[in-house]
Amino acid sequence: ESYRALNGLYVLHDELGSGGFGKVKLATHLLTGQYVAIKIIDKKKIGNDLPRVKTEMDALRTLSHQNICQLYQYIETTEKFFIIMEYCSGGEMFDYIVRKERLPEAEARHFFRQLVQAIAYVHSLGYAHRDLKPENLLLTEELKLKLIDFGLCARPGGPGLVNNKPLDTCCGSPAYAAPELILGQQYLGNRADVWSMGVLLYALLCGALPFEDDNMQLLYRKISNGRYYEPDFLTNSSKELLKRMLQVDPERRITVNELLRHPWLNSTYQAALKWQTIYDKNLVDEDVAREMAYHYGTQLGTMVGKIKEWRFDYLTATYHLLLQLKARGEKFALPPPR
Ligand SMILES: COc1cccc(Nc2ncc(-c3ccc(C(=O)NCC(=O)Nc4ccccc4)cc3)c(OCC3CCNCC3)n2)c1
């Protein structure tokens, strides 16, 4: 199907998945020929949840980090929102773990460090993710991890409860939800995120979930007891870290700041975790701007100024996609001015 709003800009291909408010389709950004992921949200379907989508849009506009799927462009029409995002060609972390059954400690560390960096960054901006699970961790072809918030949005400090039912239970799988969240208590998003990261680390290392039961009540019981099976192949340092993260009492749970310095994460790495973003909104890549100035027939300085407005329009999308090509060492050229 095609939409007038995308004509001449993007061509839609097959569906990558469908979530709470809409679906995500693979698409091609015509000017660069690069793939993007387009989340199409039908305004009629979200009804009075519109503020929540606006919050996600605000979150996305501020989030720019090497381990978070980048927002490129967003188009609003009378009936729809089109959210054009970075496409991760490596697919979901979930499928990667299933294929490899479980990851050796060194590989789990490679991915987990990137997740901690993304979450430390999201928390530093006052957001909590609240829906961490393997489906929301995507991979690039260079096996870099990219965090998304596929289902709902992350709200700055807002209550994680919808009509007093924990968010995850009413729409996501609670297997990753912290005990205080499923017990419907008021909770700190940051601490609930640490618990979910503990569940994810367990999944990376063991290829299974620490708390699992088809019966929701028994699953809740297991989560609030916080006891889980420790396979023999787990090293003592992995066991120790998991124990610190899967603390039922949020007060006793390790914090993100302690995580950033934990020996398990830093053991084989020289560099400490670089959780800050590597992107600077005031820094525009000159090679990319020059190519765009050539195509659009403007002075370089004028183009740099336009890019710095970060209007999340087609120009912003073109800039990010050319920058990605350059970062991959690939030639990037736009067709000459019409
Ligand atoms: C190759 O085979 C495959 C196979 C599968 C996928 C891909 N690639 C691929 N790339 C990109 C996406 C995508 C990016 C961003 C968003 C988004 O909604 N961002 C919003 C966002 O991230 N907020 C946010 C982030 C952090 C904090 C706060 C807010 C949504 C989708 C995708 O989707 C497909 C779904 C399918 C169901 N499971 C989840 C992914 N898929 C490729």
XYZ file of N, CA and C and ligand atoms in Angstrom, residues 15-19 24-26 36-39 55-56 59-60 63 67-71 83 85-92 95 118-119 122 127-129 134-139 147-155, ligand 1:
201
model
N 6.052 -5.748 6.104
C 5.885 -5.376 7.507
C 6.971 -6.050 8.347
N 7.556 -5.275 9.281
C 8.589 -5.839 10.164
C 7.979 -6.327 11.473
N 6.832 -5.744 11.804
C 6.177 -6.156 13.047
C 5.035 -5.212 13.344
N 4.188 -5.644 14.265
C 3.101 -4.729 14.659
C 3.047 -4.700 16.172
N 2.818 -3.536 16.713
C 2.856 -3.413 18.177
C 1.608 -2.723 18.671
N 5.056 -1.504 11.942
C 6.350 -1.013 11.468
C 6.643 -1.675 10.124
N 6.915 -0.847 9.130
C 7.204 -1.396 7.814
C 8.621 -1.039 7.385
N 9.211 -1.972 6.647
C 10.509 -1.684 6.024
C 10.236 -0.717 4.869
N 14.947 2.181 5.795
C 14.508 2.781 7.063
C 13.354 1.933 7.599
N 13.011 2.142 8.874
C 11.835 1.491 9.461
C 10.804 2.593 9.673
N 9.582 2.376 9.164
C 8.550 3.406 9.332
C 7.433 2.848 10.222
N 7.219 3.523 11.348
C 6.143 3.140 12.257
C 4.928 3.968 11.852
N 4.233 12.022 23.902
C 5.363 11.882 24.838
C 6.467 11.062 24.186
N 6.077 9.992 23.467
C 7.097 9.182 22.801
C 7.820 10.039 21.772
N 10.192 12.206 23.527
C 11.335 11.392 23.975
C 12.265 11.161 22.799
N 11.698 10.743 21.681
C 12.523 10.402 20.526
C 13.303 11.609 20.023
N 16.274 11.965 22.255
C 17.215 10.848 22.382
C 18.069 10.737 21.122
N 23.545 3.821 20.918
C 22.883 2.535 21.173
C 21.357 2.659 21.236
N 20.834 3.708 20.577
C 19.384 3.839 20.500
C 19.022 4.104 19.040
N 17.972 3.420 18.565
C 17.531 3.620 17.183
C 17.215 5.088 16.967
N 17.830 5.665 15.974
C 17.720 7.117 15.747
C 16.413 7.478 15.045
N 15.725 8.515 15.550
C 14.572 9.076 14.838
C 15.100 9.903 13.674
N 6.436 7.597 11.650
C 7.683 7.813 12.398
C 8.778 7.061 11.667
N 12.380 5.774 11.265
C 13.428 5.426 12.232
C 14.575 4.707 11.554
N 15.667 4.620 12.283
C 16.827 3.842 11.834
C 16.418 2.371 11.698
N 16.822 1.739 10.606
C 16.546 0.319 10.374
C 17.745 -0.489 10.822
N 17.492 -1.531 11.612
C 18.590 -2.392 12.115
C 18.542 -3.701 11.350
N 19.544 -3.911 10.487
C 19.462 -5.062 9.573
C 19.801 -6.376 10.267
N 20.248 -6.315 11.519
C 20.582 -7.565 12.227
C 19.389 -8.177 12.933
N 18.248 -7.492 12.885
C 17.039 -8.049 13.491
C 17.049 -7.980 15.004
N 16.220 -8.816 15.623
C 16.028 -8.754 17.068
C 17.058 -9.586 17.816
N 15.982 -13.214 18.521
C 16.254 -14.267 17.535
C 17.731 -14.672 17.569
N 23.058 2.545 26.928
C 21.806 3.140 26.424
C 20.903 3.538 27.588
N 20.782 2.665 28.581
C 19.887 2.934 29.717
C 20.441 4.057 30.589
N 19.446 7.143 28.762
C 17.993 7.415 28.860
C 17.671 7.958 30.261
N 14.289 9.962 31.735
C 13.325 8.960 31.265
C 13.634 7.602 31.883
N 12.623 6.750 31.916
C 12.859 5.337 32.218
C 12.276 4.581 31.026
N 12.816 3.395 30.745
C 12.340 2.681 29.564
C 11.055 1.928 29.862
N 14.006 -8.667 25.111
C 14.834 -8.910 23.926
C 14.221 -8.370 22.633
N 12.874 -8.327 22.549
C 12.267 -7.824 21.309
C 12.578 -6.359 21.092
N 12.901 -5.667 22.162
C 13.191 -4.223 22.037
C 14.677 -3.930 21.948
N 15.476 -4.997 21.748
C 16.906 -4.801 21.513
C 17.181 -5.281 20.096
N 17.609 -4.369 19.236
C 17.868 -4.727 17.848
C 19.360 -4.713 17.588
N 19.741 -5.356 16.476
C 21.152 -5.457 16.130
C 21.422 -4.845 14.768
N 18.682 0.083 21.179
C 17.502 -0.028 22.030
C 16.320 0.661 21.358
N 15.167 0.014 21.392
C 13.949 0.704 20.941
C 12.889 0.574 22.029
N 11.847 1.376 21.885
C 10.726 1.213 22.809
C 9.528 0.931 21.925
N 9.431 -0.350 21.528
C 8.524 -0.659 20.441
C 7.071 -0.475 20.807
N 6.718 -0.946 21.990
C 5.278 -0.932 22.313
C 4.819 0.424 22.756
N 5.242 0.809 23.930
C 4.706 2.047 24.501
C 5.798 3.083 24.470
N 5.592 4.101 25.266
C 6.651 5.104 25.273
C 7.202 5.210 26.677
N 8.332 5.805 26.769
C 8.942 5.975 28.089
C 8.559 7.361 28.567
N 7.995 7.463 29.753
C 7.566 8.788 30.232
C 8.530 9.289 31.292
C 16.387 -8.209 9.313
O 15.240 -8.645 9.947
C 14.695 -7.788 10.837
C 13.775 -8.348 11.703
C 13.169 -7.539 12.646
C 13.494 -6.180 12.736
C 14.430 -5.632 11.864
N 14.804 -4.282 11.910
C 14.136 -3.285 12.533
N 14.728 -2.074 12.628
C 14.118 -1.071 13.294
C 12.864 -1.277 13.885
C 12.262 -0.229 14.732
C 13.009 0.876 15.179
C 12.464 1.802 16.059
C 11.158 1.647 16.500
C 10.570 2.580 17.502
O 9.416 2.479 17.842
N 11.329 3.490 18.076
C 10.839 4.325 19.143
C 11.838 4.279 20.225
O 12.836 3.629 20.040
N 11.553 4.958 21.322
C 12.346 4.973 22.478
C 13.618 4.337 22.516
C 14.334 4.349 23.707
C 13.819 4.980 24.855
C 12.573 5.608 24.793
C 11.835 5.595 23.608
C 10.394 0.596 16.050
C 10.946 -0.332 15.184
C 12.270 -2.539 13.707
O 11.005 -2.778 14.185
C 10.453 -4.066 14.031
C 9.928 -4.522 15.382
C 9.258 -5.891 15.242
C 8.747 -6.334 16.594
N 9.828 -6.354 17.571
C 10.488 -5.061 17.734
C 11.062 -4.597 16.399
N 12.919 -3.526 13.062
C 15.051 -6.453 10.911
